[in-house]
PDB file of C-alpha atoms in Angstrom:
ATOM      1  CA  GLN A   1       0.000   0.000   0.000  1.00 95.00           C
ATOM      2  CA  VAL A   2       1.503   3.257  -1.134  1.00 97.00           C
ATOM      3  CA  GLN A   3       1.331   6.200   1.245  1.00 98.00           C
ATOM      4  CA  LEU A   4       2.515   9.759   0.867  1.00 98.00           C
ATOM      5  CA  VAL A   5       2.333  11.788   4.067  1.00 98.00           C
ATOM      6  CA  GLU A   6       2.928  15.527   4.101  1.00 98.00           C
ATOM      7  CA  SER A   7       4.004  17.512   7.125  1.00 97.00           C
ATOM      8  CA  GLY A   8       5.353  20.922   8.062  1.00 97.00           C
ATOM      9  CA  GLY A   9       2.484  23.163   7.062  1.00 95.00           C
ATOM     10  CA  GLY A  10       0.997  25.887   9.211  1.00 97.00           C
ATOM     11  CA  LEU A  11       0.321  29.584   9.603  1.00 98.00           C
ATOM     12  CA  VAL A  12       3.090  32.036   8.762  1.00 98.00           C
ATOM     13  CA  GLN A  13       3.371  35.721   7.980  1.00 98.00           C
ATOM     14  CA  ALA A  14       4.145  37.265   4.620  1.00 98.00           C
ATOM     15  CA  GLY A  15       7.872  37.217   4.003  1.00 97.00           C
ATOM     16  CA  ASP A  16       8.461  34.145   6.147  1.00 97.00           C
ATOM     17  CA  SER A  17       9.883  30.828   5.012  1.00 98.00           C
ATOM     18  CA  LEU A  18       8.423  27.378   5.466  1.00 98.00           C
ATOM     19  CA  ARG A  19       9.484  23.877   4.501  1.00 98.00           C
ATOM     20  CA  VAL A  20       6.965  21.130   3.855  1.00 98.00           C
ATOM     21  CA  SER A  21       7.982  17.497   3.692  1.00 98.00           C
ATOM     22  CA  CYS A  22       6.505  14.347   2.228  1.00 98.00           C
ATOM     23  CA  VAL A  23       7.489  10.862   3.313  1.00 98.00           C
ATOM     24  CA  ALA A  24       6.705   7.996   0.962  1.00 98.00           C
ATOM     25  CA  SER A  25       6.201   4.349   1.809  1.00 98.00           C
ATOM     26  CA  GLY A  26       5.105   1.255  -0.069  1.00 97.00           C
ATOM     27  CA  LEU A  27       6.992   2.083  -3.256  1.00 96.00           C
ATOM     28  CA  MET A  28      10.548   2.117  -4.577  1.00 97.00           C
ATOM     29  CA  PHE A  29      11.025   5.808  -3.934  1.00 97.00           C
ATOM     30  CA  SER A  30      14.089   6.197  -6.153  1.00 96.00           C
ATOM     31  CA  ASP A  31      12.053   4.988  -9.156  1.00 96.00           C
ATOM     32  CA  TYR A  32       9.600   7.872  -8.886  1.00 97.00           C
ATOM     33  CA  GLY A  33       9.668  11.461  -9.878  1.00 97.00           C
ATOM     34  CA  MET A  34       8.025  13.580  -7.195  1.00 98.00           C
ATOM     35  CA  GLY A  35       5.871  16.632  -7.577  1.00 98.00           C
ATOM     36  CA  TRP A  36       4.284  19.290  -5.425  1.00 98.00           C
ATOM     37  CA  PHE A  37       0.934  20.804  -6.284  1.00 98.00           C
ATOM     38  CA  ARG A  38      -1.305  23.218  -4.449  1.00 98.00           C
ATOM     39  CA  GLN A  39      -4.973  24.084  -4.376  1.00 98.00           C
ATOM     40  CA  ALA A  40      -6.408  27.324  -3.060  1.00 96.00           C
ATOM     41  CA  PRO A  41     -10.092  27.640  -2.104  1.00 92.00           C
ATOM     42  CA  GLY A  42     -12.279  27.872  -5.192  1.00 95.00           C
ATOM     43  CA  LYS A  43      -9.378  27.229  -7.561  1.00 96.00           C
ATOM     44  CA  GLU A  44      -8.088  24.263  -9.492  1.00 96.00           C
ATOM     45  CA  ARG A  45      -5.115  22.284  -8.298  1.00 97.00           C
ATOM     46  CA  GLU A  46      -1.972  23.761  -9.810  1.00 97.00           C
ATOM     47  CA  PHE A  47       1.540  22.521 -10.410  1.00 97.00           C
ATOM     48  CA  VAL A  48       4.274  23.882  -8.170  1.00 98.00           C
ATOM     49  CA  ALA A  49       7.434  21.836  -8.768  1.00 97.00           C
ATOM     50  CA  HIS A  50       8.779  18.468  -9.833  1.00 97.00           C
ATOM     51  CA  ILE A  51      12.032  16.660  -9.179  1.00 97.00           C
ATOM     52  CA  SER A  52      13.311  13.668 -11.115  1.00 95.00           C
ATOM     53  CA  ALA A  53      13.826  10.271  -9.533  1.00 95.00           C
ATOM     54  CA  TYR A  54      17.464  10.818  -8.594  1.00 91.00           C
ATOM     55  CA  GLY A  55      17.190  14.566  -8.181  1.00 88.00           C
ATOM     56  CA  ALA A  56      19.196  15.427 -11.275  1.00 90.00           C
ATOM     57  CA  SER A  57      16.590  17.812 -12.628  1.00 94.00           C
ATOM     58  CA  SER A  58      13.776  19.943 -11.305  1.00 95.00           C
ATOM     59  CA  THR A  59      11.101  22.139 -12.834  1.00 95.00           C
ATOM     60  CA  TYR A  60       8.945  24.890 -11.400  1.00 96.00           C
ATOM     61  CA  THR A  61       5.985  27.009 -12.248  1.00 94.00           C
ATOM     62  CA  ASP A  62       7.433  30.307 -13.465  1.00 91.00           C
ATOM     63  CA  SER A  63       5.841  32.370 -10.701  1.00 86.00           C
ATOM     64  CA  MET A  64       7.578  30.275  -8.042  1.00 88.00           C
ATOM     65  CA  LYS A  65      11.049  30.102  -9.528  1.00 85.00           C
ATOM     66  CA  GLY A  66      13.541  31.700  -7.199  1.00 91.00           C
ATOM     67  CA  ARG A  67      11.237  31.526  -4.173  1.00 96.00           C
ATOM     68  CA  PHE A  68      10.558  27.776  -3.964  1.00 97.00           C
ATOM     69  CA  ALA A  69      13.012  24.898  -4.081  1.00 98.00           C
ATOM     70  CA  ILE A  70      12.267  21.194  -4.354  1.00 98.00           C
ATOM     71  CA  TYR A  71      14.764  18.592  -3.235  1.00 97.00           C
ATOM     72  CA  ARG A  72      14.757  14.999  -2.085  1.00 98.00           C
ATOM     73  CA  ASN A  73      16.550  12.503   0.088  1.00 98.00           C
ATOM     74  CA  ASN A  74      16.173   9.050  -1.395  1.00 97.00           C
ATOM     75  CA  ALA A  75      17.760   7.408   1.646  1.00 97.00           C
ATOM     76  CA  ASP A  76      14.849   8.664   3.763  1.00 97.00           C
ATOM     77  CA  ASN A  77      12.132   8.409   1.079  1.00 98.00           C
ATOM     78  CA  THR A  78      11.438  12.101   1.557  1.00 98.00           C
ATOM     79  CA  VAL A  79      10.811  15.019  -0.761  1.00 98.00           C
ATOM     80  CA  PHE A  80      10.858  18.603   0.450  1.00 98.00           C
ATOM     81  CA  LEU A  81       9.511  21.921  -0.732  1.00 98.00           C
ATOM     82  CA  GLN A  82      11.346  24.922   0.668  1.00 98.00           C
ATOM     83  CA  MET A  83       9.230  28.051   0.335  1.00 98.00           C
ATOM     84  CA  ASN A  84      10.793  31.466   0.887  1.00 97.00           C
ATOM     85  CA  ASN A  85       9.429  34.997   0.889  1.00 96.00           C
ATOM     86  CA  LEU A  86       5.903  33.695   1.176  1.00 97.00           C
ATOM     87  CA  ILE A  87       2.986  35.868   0.118  1.00 96.00           C
ATOM     88  CA  PRO A  88      -0.723  35.575   0.955  1.00 96.00           C
ATOM     89  CA  ASP A  89      -1.424  34.175  -2.530  1.00 95.00           C
ATOM     90  CA  ASP A  90       0.651  31.144  -1.560  1.00 96.00           C
ATOM     91  CA  THR A  91      -2.111  30.146   0.854  1.00 97.00           C
ATOM     92  CA  ALA A  92      -3.343  26.722  -0.231  1.00 98.00           C
ATOM     93  CA  VAL A  93      -3.406  23.045   0.537  1.00 98.00           C
ATOM     94  CA  TYR A  94      -0.114  21.600  -0.672  1.00 98.00           C
ATOM     95  CA  TYR A  95       0.002  18.062  -2.051  1.00 98.00           C
ATOM     96  CA  CYS A  96       2.890  15.806  -2.904  1.00 98.00           C
ATOM     97  CA  ALA A  97       2.530  13.272  -5.680  1.00 98.00           C
ATOM     98  CA  ALA A  98       4.551  10.462  -7.237  1.00 98.00           C
ATOM     99  CA  ARG A  99       4.901   9.354 -10.853  1.00 97.00           C
ATOM    100  CA  ASN A 100       6.884   6.616 -12.568  1.00 94.00           C
ATOM    101  CA  ARG A 101       6.624   7.821 -16.148  1.00 86.00           C
ATOM    102  CA  SER A 102       8.952   9.533 -18.583  1.00 83.00           C
ATOM    103  CA  ASP A 103       6.460  11.348 -20.786  1.00 83.00           C
ATOM    104  CA  GLY A 104       7.471  14.831 -19.744  1.00 84.00           C
ATOM    105  CA  ARG A 105       4.023  15.645 -18.344  1.00 89.00           C
ATOM    106  CA  THR A 106       5.350  16.580 -14.935  1.00 90.00           C
ATOM    107  CA  PHE A 107       2.966  19.531 -14.610  1.00 92.00           C
ATOM    108  CA  VAL A 108      -0.216  17.511 -15.237  1.00 92.00           C
ATOM    109  CA  THR A 109      -2.161  16.230 -12.229  1.00 92.00           C
ATOM    110  CA  ALA A 110      -3.512  13.235 -14.155  1.00 92.00           C
ATOM    111  CA  ALA A 111       0.046  12.112 -14.901  1.00 92.00           C
ATOM    112  CA  TYR A 112       0.693  11.255 -11.245  1.00 97.00           C
ATOM    113  CA  GLU A 113      -0.132   7.858  -9.817  1.00 96.00           C
ATOM    114  CA  TYR A 114      -0.100   8.521  -6.093  1.00 98.00           C
ATOM    115  CA  TRP A 115      -1.090  11.488  -3.957  1.00 98.00           C
ATOM    116  CA  GLY A 116      -0.758  12.574  -0.374  1.00 98.00           C
ATOM    117  CA  GLN A 117      -3.677  13.848   1.656  1.00 97.00           C
ATOM    118  CA  GLY A 118      -2.469  17.435   1.528  1.00 98.00           C
ATOM    119  CA  ILE A 119      -1.374  19.920   4.148  1.00 98.00           C
ATOM    120  CA  GLN A 120      -2.557  23.455   4.784  1.00 98.00           C
ATOM    121  CA  VAL A 121      -0.215  26.406   4.377  1.00 98.00           C
ATOM    122  CA  THR A 122      -1.658  29.779   5.328  1.00 98.00           C
ATOM    123  CA  VAL A 123       0.197  33.041   4.792  1.00 98.00           C
ATOM    124  CA  SER A 124      -1.149  36.083   6.591  1.00 97.00           C
ATOM    125  CA  SER A 125      -0.538  39.627   5.393  1.00 93.00           C
TER     126      SER A 125
END
């Protein structure tokens, strides 16, 4: 049984930093590319970042480049999203997801096989 469990969310102020984590179990973690998505109230789930199976490459939504960083530790089956200089528009539920495909569709929600339950990040102004 595959499980992805996020942690590290919470309430922060604008300008603060926060790191969310996702621990995977029940799969060969190093075989999977990992992504972070987020969903704000009333909006569709959107792509945030993706990192390849061994961490050699990463991609980001343009608006988050330079503020967010995705990285992973395959020894601990964990993927991280470091978020800096947070703004209120970053308020959302953040989800990690896993995919074992090489079709380049890293930004597409349907291209991921497994999802975490999500964790709330709230940025106050």
